[in-house]
JSON list of C-alpha atoms in Angstrom, two decimals:
[
{"chain": "A", "resi": 4, "resn": "UNK", "atom": "CA", "xyz": [14.52, 5.00, 0.74]},
{"chain": "A", "resi": 5, "resn": "UNK", "atom": "CA", "xyz": [13.14, 1.34, 1.74]},
{"chain": "A", "resi": 6, "resn": "UNK", "atom": "CA", "xyz": [10.04, 0.76, -0.61]},
{"chain": "A", "resi": 7, "resn": "UNK", "atom": "CA", "xyz": [8.84, -2.42, 0.89]},
{"chain": "A", "resi": 8, "resn": "UNK", "atom": "CA", "xyz": [5.38, -1.10, 2.00]},
{"chain": "A", "resi": 9, "resn": "UNK", "atom": "CA", "xyz": [3.23, 2.06, 0.98]},
{"chain": "A", "resi": 10, "resn": "UNK", "atom": "CA", "xyz": [0.18, 3.64, 2.19]},
{"chain": "A", "resi": 11, "resn": "UNK", "atom": "CA", "xyz": [-2.37, 4.70, -0.39]},
{"chain": "A", "resi": 12, "resn": "UNK", "atom": "CA", "xyz": [-5.76, 6.02, -0.68]},
{"chain": "A", "resi": 13, "resn": "UNK", "atom": "CA", "xyz": [-8.58, 5.23, -3.08]},
{"chain": "A", "resi": 14, "resn": "UNK", "atom": "CA", "xyz": [-10.92, 7.99, -3.60]},
{"chain": "A", "resi": 15, "resn": "UNK", "atom": "CA", "xyz": [-14.78, 7.41, -5.62]},
{"chain": "A", "resi": 16, "resn": "UNK", "atom": "CA", "xyz": [-16.04, 9.55, -8.12]},
{"chain": "A", "resi": 17, "resn": "UNK", "atom": "CA", "xyz": [-18.51, 10.70, -5.42]},
{"chain": "A", "resi": 18, "resn": "UNK", "atom": "CA", "xyz": [-15.75, 11.90, -2.95]},
{"chain": "A", "resi": 19, "resn": "UNK", "atom": "CA", "xyz": [-15.59, 8.57, -0.72]},
{"chain": "A", "resi": 20, "resn": "UNK", "atom": "CA", "xyz": [-12.34, 7.21, 0.27]},
{"chain": "A", "resi": 21, "resn": "UNK", "atom": "CA", "xyz": [-10.18, 4.72, 1.98]},
{"chain": "A", "resi": 22, "resn": "UNK", "atom": "CA", "xyz": [-7.02, 4.72, 3.34]},
{"chain": "A", "resi": 23, "resn": "UNK", "atom": "CA", "xyz": [-4.92, 1.61, 3.69]},
{"chain": "A", "resi": 24, "resn": "UNK", "atom": "CA", "xyz": [-1.21, 0.12, 3.69]},
{"chain": "A", "resi": 25, "resn": "UNK", "atom": "CA", "xyz": [0.25, -2.74, 1.87]},
{"chain": "A", "resi": 26, "resn": "UNK", "atom": "CA", "xyz": [3.42, -4.61, 1.89]},
{"chain": "A", "resi": 27, "resn": "UNK", "atom": "CA", "xyz": [4.38, -5.36, -1.57]},
{"chain": "A", "resi": 28, "resn": "UNK", "atom": "CA", "xyz": [4.41, -3.15, -4.52]},
{"chain": "A", "resi": 29, "resn": "UNK", "atom": "CA", "xyz": [1.60, -0.96, -6.36]},
{"chain": "A", "resi": 30, "resn": "UNK", "atom": "CA", "xyz": [1.76, -3.15, -9.38]},
{"chain": "A", "resi": 31, "resn": "UNK", "atom": "CA", "xyz": [1.26, -6.51, -7.49]},
{"chain": "A", "resi": 32, "resn": "UNK", "atom": "CA", "xyz": [-2.20, -6.90, -7.98]},
{"chain": "A", "resi": 33, "resn": "UNK", "atom": "CA", "xyz": [-3.48, -6.16, -4.27]},
{"chain": "A", "resi": 34, "resn": "UNK", "atom": "CA", "xyz": [-6.48, -3.86, -4.07]},
{"chain": "A", "resi": 35, "resn": "UNK", "atom": "CA", "xyz": [-7.36, -3.39, -0.12]},
{"chain": "A", "resi": 36, "resn": "UNK", "atom": "CA", "xyz": [-8.17, -5.45, 3.09]},
{"chain": "A", "resi": 37, "resn": "UNK", "atom": "CA", "xyz": [-11.80, -4.12, 3.37]},
{"chain": "A", "resi": 38, "resn": "UNK", "atom": "CA", "xyz": [-14.33, -6.81, 2.21]},
{"chain": "A", "resi": 39, "resn": "UNK", "atom": "CA", "xyz": [-16.92, -4.10, 1.79]},
{"chain": "A", "resi": 40, "resn": "UNK", "atom": "CA", "xyz": [-14.72, -1.73, -0.37]},
{"chain": "A", "resi": 41, "resn": "UNK", "atom": "CA", "xyz": [-12.98, -4.26, -2.61]},
{"chain": "A", "resi": 42, "resn": "UNK", "atom": "CA", "xyz": [-16.10, -5.65, -4.04]},
{"chain": "A", "resi": 43, "resn": "UNK", "atom": "CA", "xyz": [-16.84, -2.08, -4.96]},
{"chain": "A", "resi": 44, "resn": "UNK", "atom": "CA", "xyz": [-13.82, -1.24, -6.52]},
{"chain": "A", "resi": 45, "resn": "UNK", "atom": "CA", "xyz": [-13.75, -4.70, -8.34]},
{"chain": "A", "resi": 46, "resn": "UNK", "atom": "CA", "xyz": [-17.24, -3.80, -9.62]},
{"chain": "A", "resi": 47, "resn": "UNK", "atom": "CA", "xyz": [-16.71, -0.60, -11.17]},
{"chain": "A", "resi": 48, "resn": "UNK", "atom": "CA", "xyz": [-12.88, 0.16, -11.32]},
{"chain": "A", "resi": 49, "resn": "UNK", "atom": "CA", "xyz": [-13.30, 2.88, -13.58]},
{"chain": "A", "resi": 50, "resn": "UNK", "atom": "CA", "xyz": [-15.41, 5.03, -10.97]},
{"chain": "A", "resi": 51, "resn": "UNK", "atom": "CA", "xyz": [-12.12, 4.59, -8.69]},
{"chain": "A", "resi": 52, "resn": "UNK", "atom": "CA", "xyz": [-8.64, 6.31, -8.53]},
{"chain": "A", "resi": 53, "resn": "UNK", "atom": "CA", "xyz": [-5.88, 4.95, -6.33]},
{"chain": "A", "resi": 54, "resn": "UNK", "atom": "CA", "xyz": [-3.00, 7.49, -4.78]},
{"chain": "A", "resi": 55, "resn": "UNK", "atom": "CA", "xyz": [0.04, 6.31, -3.58]},
{"chain": "A", "resi": 56, "resn": "UNK", "atom": "CA", "xyz": [0.78, 8.64, -0.43]},
{"chain": "A", "resi": 57, "resn": "UNK", "atom": "CA", "xyz": [4.17, 7.39, 0.44]},
{"chain": "A", "resi": 58, "resn": "UNK", "atom": "CA", "xyz": [6.65, 4.34, 0.66]},
{"chain": "A", "resi": 59, "resn": "UNK", "atom": "CA", "xyz": [8.62, 3.13, 3.45]},
{"chain": "A", "resi": 60, "resn": "UNK", "atom": "CA", "xyz": [9.60, -0.02, 5.56]},
{"chain": "A", "resi": 61, "resn": "UNK", "atom": "CA", "xyz": [6.23, -1.69, 6.48]},
{"chain": "A", "resi": 62, "resn": "UNK", "atom": "CA", "xyz": [6.42, -0.55, 10.14]},
{"chain": "A", "resi": 63, "resn": "UNK", "atom": "CA", "xyz": [6.57, 2.81, 9.12]},
{"chain": "A", "resi": 64, "resn": "UNK", "atom": "CA", "xyz": [3.58, 2.82, 6.91]},
{"chain": "A", "resi": 65, "resn": "UNK", "atom": "CA", "xyz": [1.62, 0.88, 9.57]},
{"chain": "A", "resi": 66, "resn": "UNK", "atom": "CA", "xyz": [2.30, 3.96, 12.04]},
{"chain": "A", "resi": 67, "resn": "UNK", "atom": "CA", "xyz": [1.49, 6.32, 9.15]},
{"chain": "A", "resi": 68, "resn": "UNK", "atom": "CA", "xyz": [-1.68, 4.79, 8.15]},
{"chain": "A", "resi": 69, "resn": "UNK", "atom": "CA", "xyz": [-2.98, 4.96, 11.55]},
{"chain": "A", "resi": 70, "resn": "UNK", "atom": "CA", "xyz": [-1.61, 8.73, 12.15]},
{"chain": "A", "resi": 71, "resn": "UNK", "atom": "CA", "xyz": [-3.29, 9.88, 8.89]},
{"chain": "A", "resi": 72, "resn": "UNK", "atom": "CA", "xyz": [-6.73, 7.74, 9.80]},
{"chain": "A", "resi": 73, "resn": "UNK", "atom": "CA", "xyz": [-6.58, 9.55, 13.17]},
{"chain": "A", "resi": 74, "resn": "UNK", "atom": "CA", "xyz": [-6.03, 12.90, 12.00]},
{"chain": "A", "resi": 75, "resn": "UNK", "atom": "CA", "xyz": [-8.83, 12.71, 9.36]},
{"chain": "A", "resi": 76, "resn": "UNK", "atom": "CA", "xyz": [-11.00, 10.95, 12.05]},
{"chain": "A", "resi": 77, "resn": "UNK", "atom": "CA", "xyz": [-11.84, 8.31, 9.63]},
{"chain": "A", "resi": 78, "resn": "UNK", "atom": "CA", "xyz": [-14.17, 6.45, 11.71]},
{"chain": "A", "resi": 79, "resn": "UNK", "atom": "CA", "xyz": [-16.48, 9.35, 11.80]},
{"chain": "A", "resi": 80, "resn": "UNK", "atom": "CA", "xyz": [-15.82, 11.15, 8.61]},
{"chain": "A", "resi": 81, "resn": "UNK", "atom": "CA", "xyz": [-18.85, 11.18, 6.25]},
{"chain": "A", "resi": 82, "resn": "UNK", "atom": "CA", "xyz": [-16.73, 10.64, 3.41]},
{"chain": "A", "resi": 83, "resn": "UNK", "atom": "CA", "xyz": [-14.54, 7.66, 5.13]},
{"chain": "A", "resi": 84, "resn": "UNK", "atom": "CA", "xyz": [-14.82, 4.35, 3.95]},
{"chain": "A", "resi": 85, "resn": "UNK", "atom": "CA", "xyz": [-12.65, 2.94, 6.97]},
{"chain": "A", "resi": 86, "resn": "UNK", "atom": "CA", "xyz": [-14.38, 1.21, 9.77]},
{"chain": "A", "resi": 87, "resn": "UNK", "atom": "CA", "xyz": [-11.29, 1.49, 12.00]},
{"chain": "A", "resi": 88, "resn": "UNK", "atom": "CA", "xyz": [-8.10, 3.81, 12.64]},
{"chain": "A", "resi": 89, "resn": "UNK", "atom": "CA", "xyz": [-5.52, 1.33, 11.54]},
{"chain": "A", "resi": 90, "resn": "UNK", "atom": "CA", "xyz": [-3.12, 0.02, 14.25]},
{"chain": "A", "resi": 91, "resn": "UNK", "atom": "CA", "xyz": [-0.34, 2.25, 16.12]},
{"chain": "A", "resi": 92, "resn": "UNK", "atom": "CA", "xyz": [2.20, -0.90, 15.92]},
{"chain": "A", "resi": 93, "resn": "UNK", "atom": "CA", "xyz": [2.63, -3.81, 13.53]},
{"chain": "A", "resi": 94, "resn": "UNK", "atom": "CA", "xyz": [-0.58, -5.23, 12.01]},
{"chain": "A", "resi": 95, "resn": "UNK", "atom": "CA", "xyz": [-0.87, -9.09, 10.85]},
{"chain": "A", "resi": 96, "resn": "UNK", "atom": "CA", "xyz": [-3.24, -8.07, 7.75]},
{"chain": "A", "resi": 97, "resn": "UNK", "atom": "CA", "xyz": [-2.29, -9.43, 4.41]},
{"chain": "A", "resi": 98, "resn": "UNK", "atom": "CA", "xyz": [-3.72, -9.15, 1.16]},
{"chain": "A", "resi": 99, "resn": "UNK", "atom": "CA", "xyz": [-6.31, -11.37, -0.52]},
{"chain": "A", "resi": 100, "resn": "UNK", "atom": "CA", "xyz": [-4.77, -13.78, -2.99]},
{"chain": "A", "resi": 101, "resn": "UNK", "atom": "CA", "xyz": [-6.60, -13.89, -6.30]},
{"chain": "A", "resi": 102, "resn": "UNK", "atom": "CA", "xyz": [-7.66, -10.18, -5.96]},
{"chain": "A", "resi": 103, "resn": "UNK", "atom": "CA", "xyz": [-5.73, -9.26, -9.17]},
{"chain": "A", "resi": 104, "resn": "UNK", "atom": "CA", "xyz": [-6.78, -5.81, -10.27]},
{"chain": "A", "resi": 105, "resn": "UNK", "atom": "CA", "xyz": [-5.04, -3.77, -13.15]},
{"chain": "A", "resi": 106, "resn": "UNK", "atom": "CA", "xyz": [-3.97, -0.39, -11.49]},
{"chain": "A", "resi": 107, "resn": "UNK", "atom": "CA", "xyz": [-3.55, 2.92, -13.28]}
]
């Protein structure tokens, strides 16, 4: 199995969640691409948990992220922090250098 990328879910203790994908490894310091969610996680990491949902190629994970967000109706779901449904094809999104965060 190719593990170049993964889809993850961040969940806040209040039940709010954010789903994304990342090309890299779970321990490389990446948090997420959201400019609103990342600071919230950095400010109170003890209130958040991250779960890796699946590993695969970058292309597979881009498609899976979109499929999950669409299935959950993420842009209209009151528990979702996602502002988009992701892209059904390859994305240019990248992690933020310097956003190192120890993951548990």
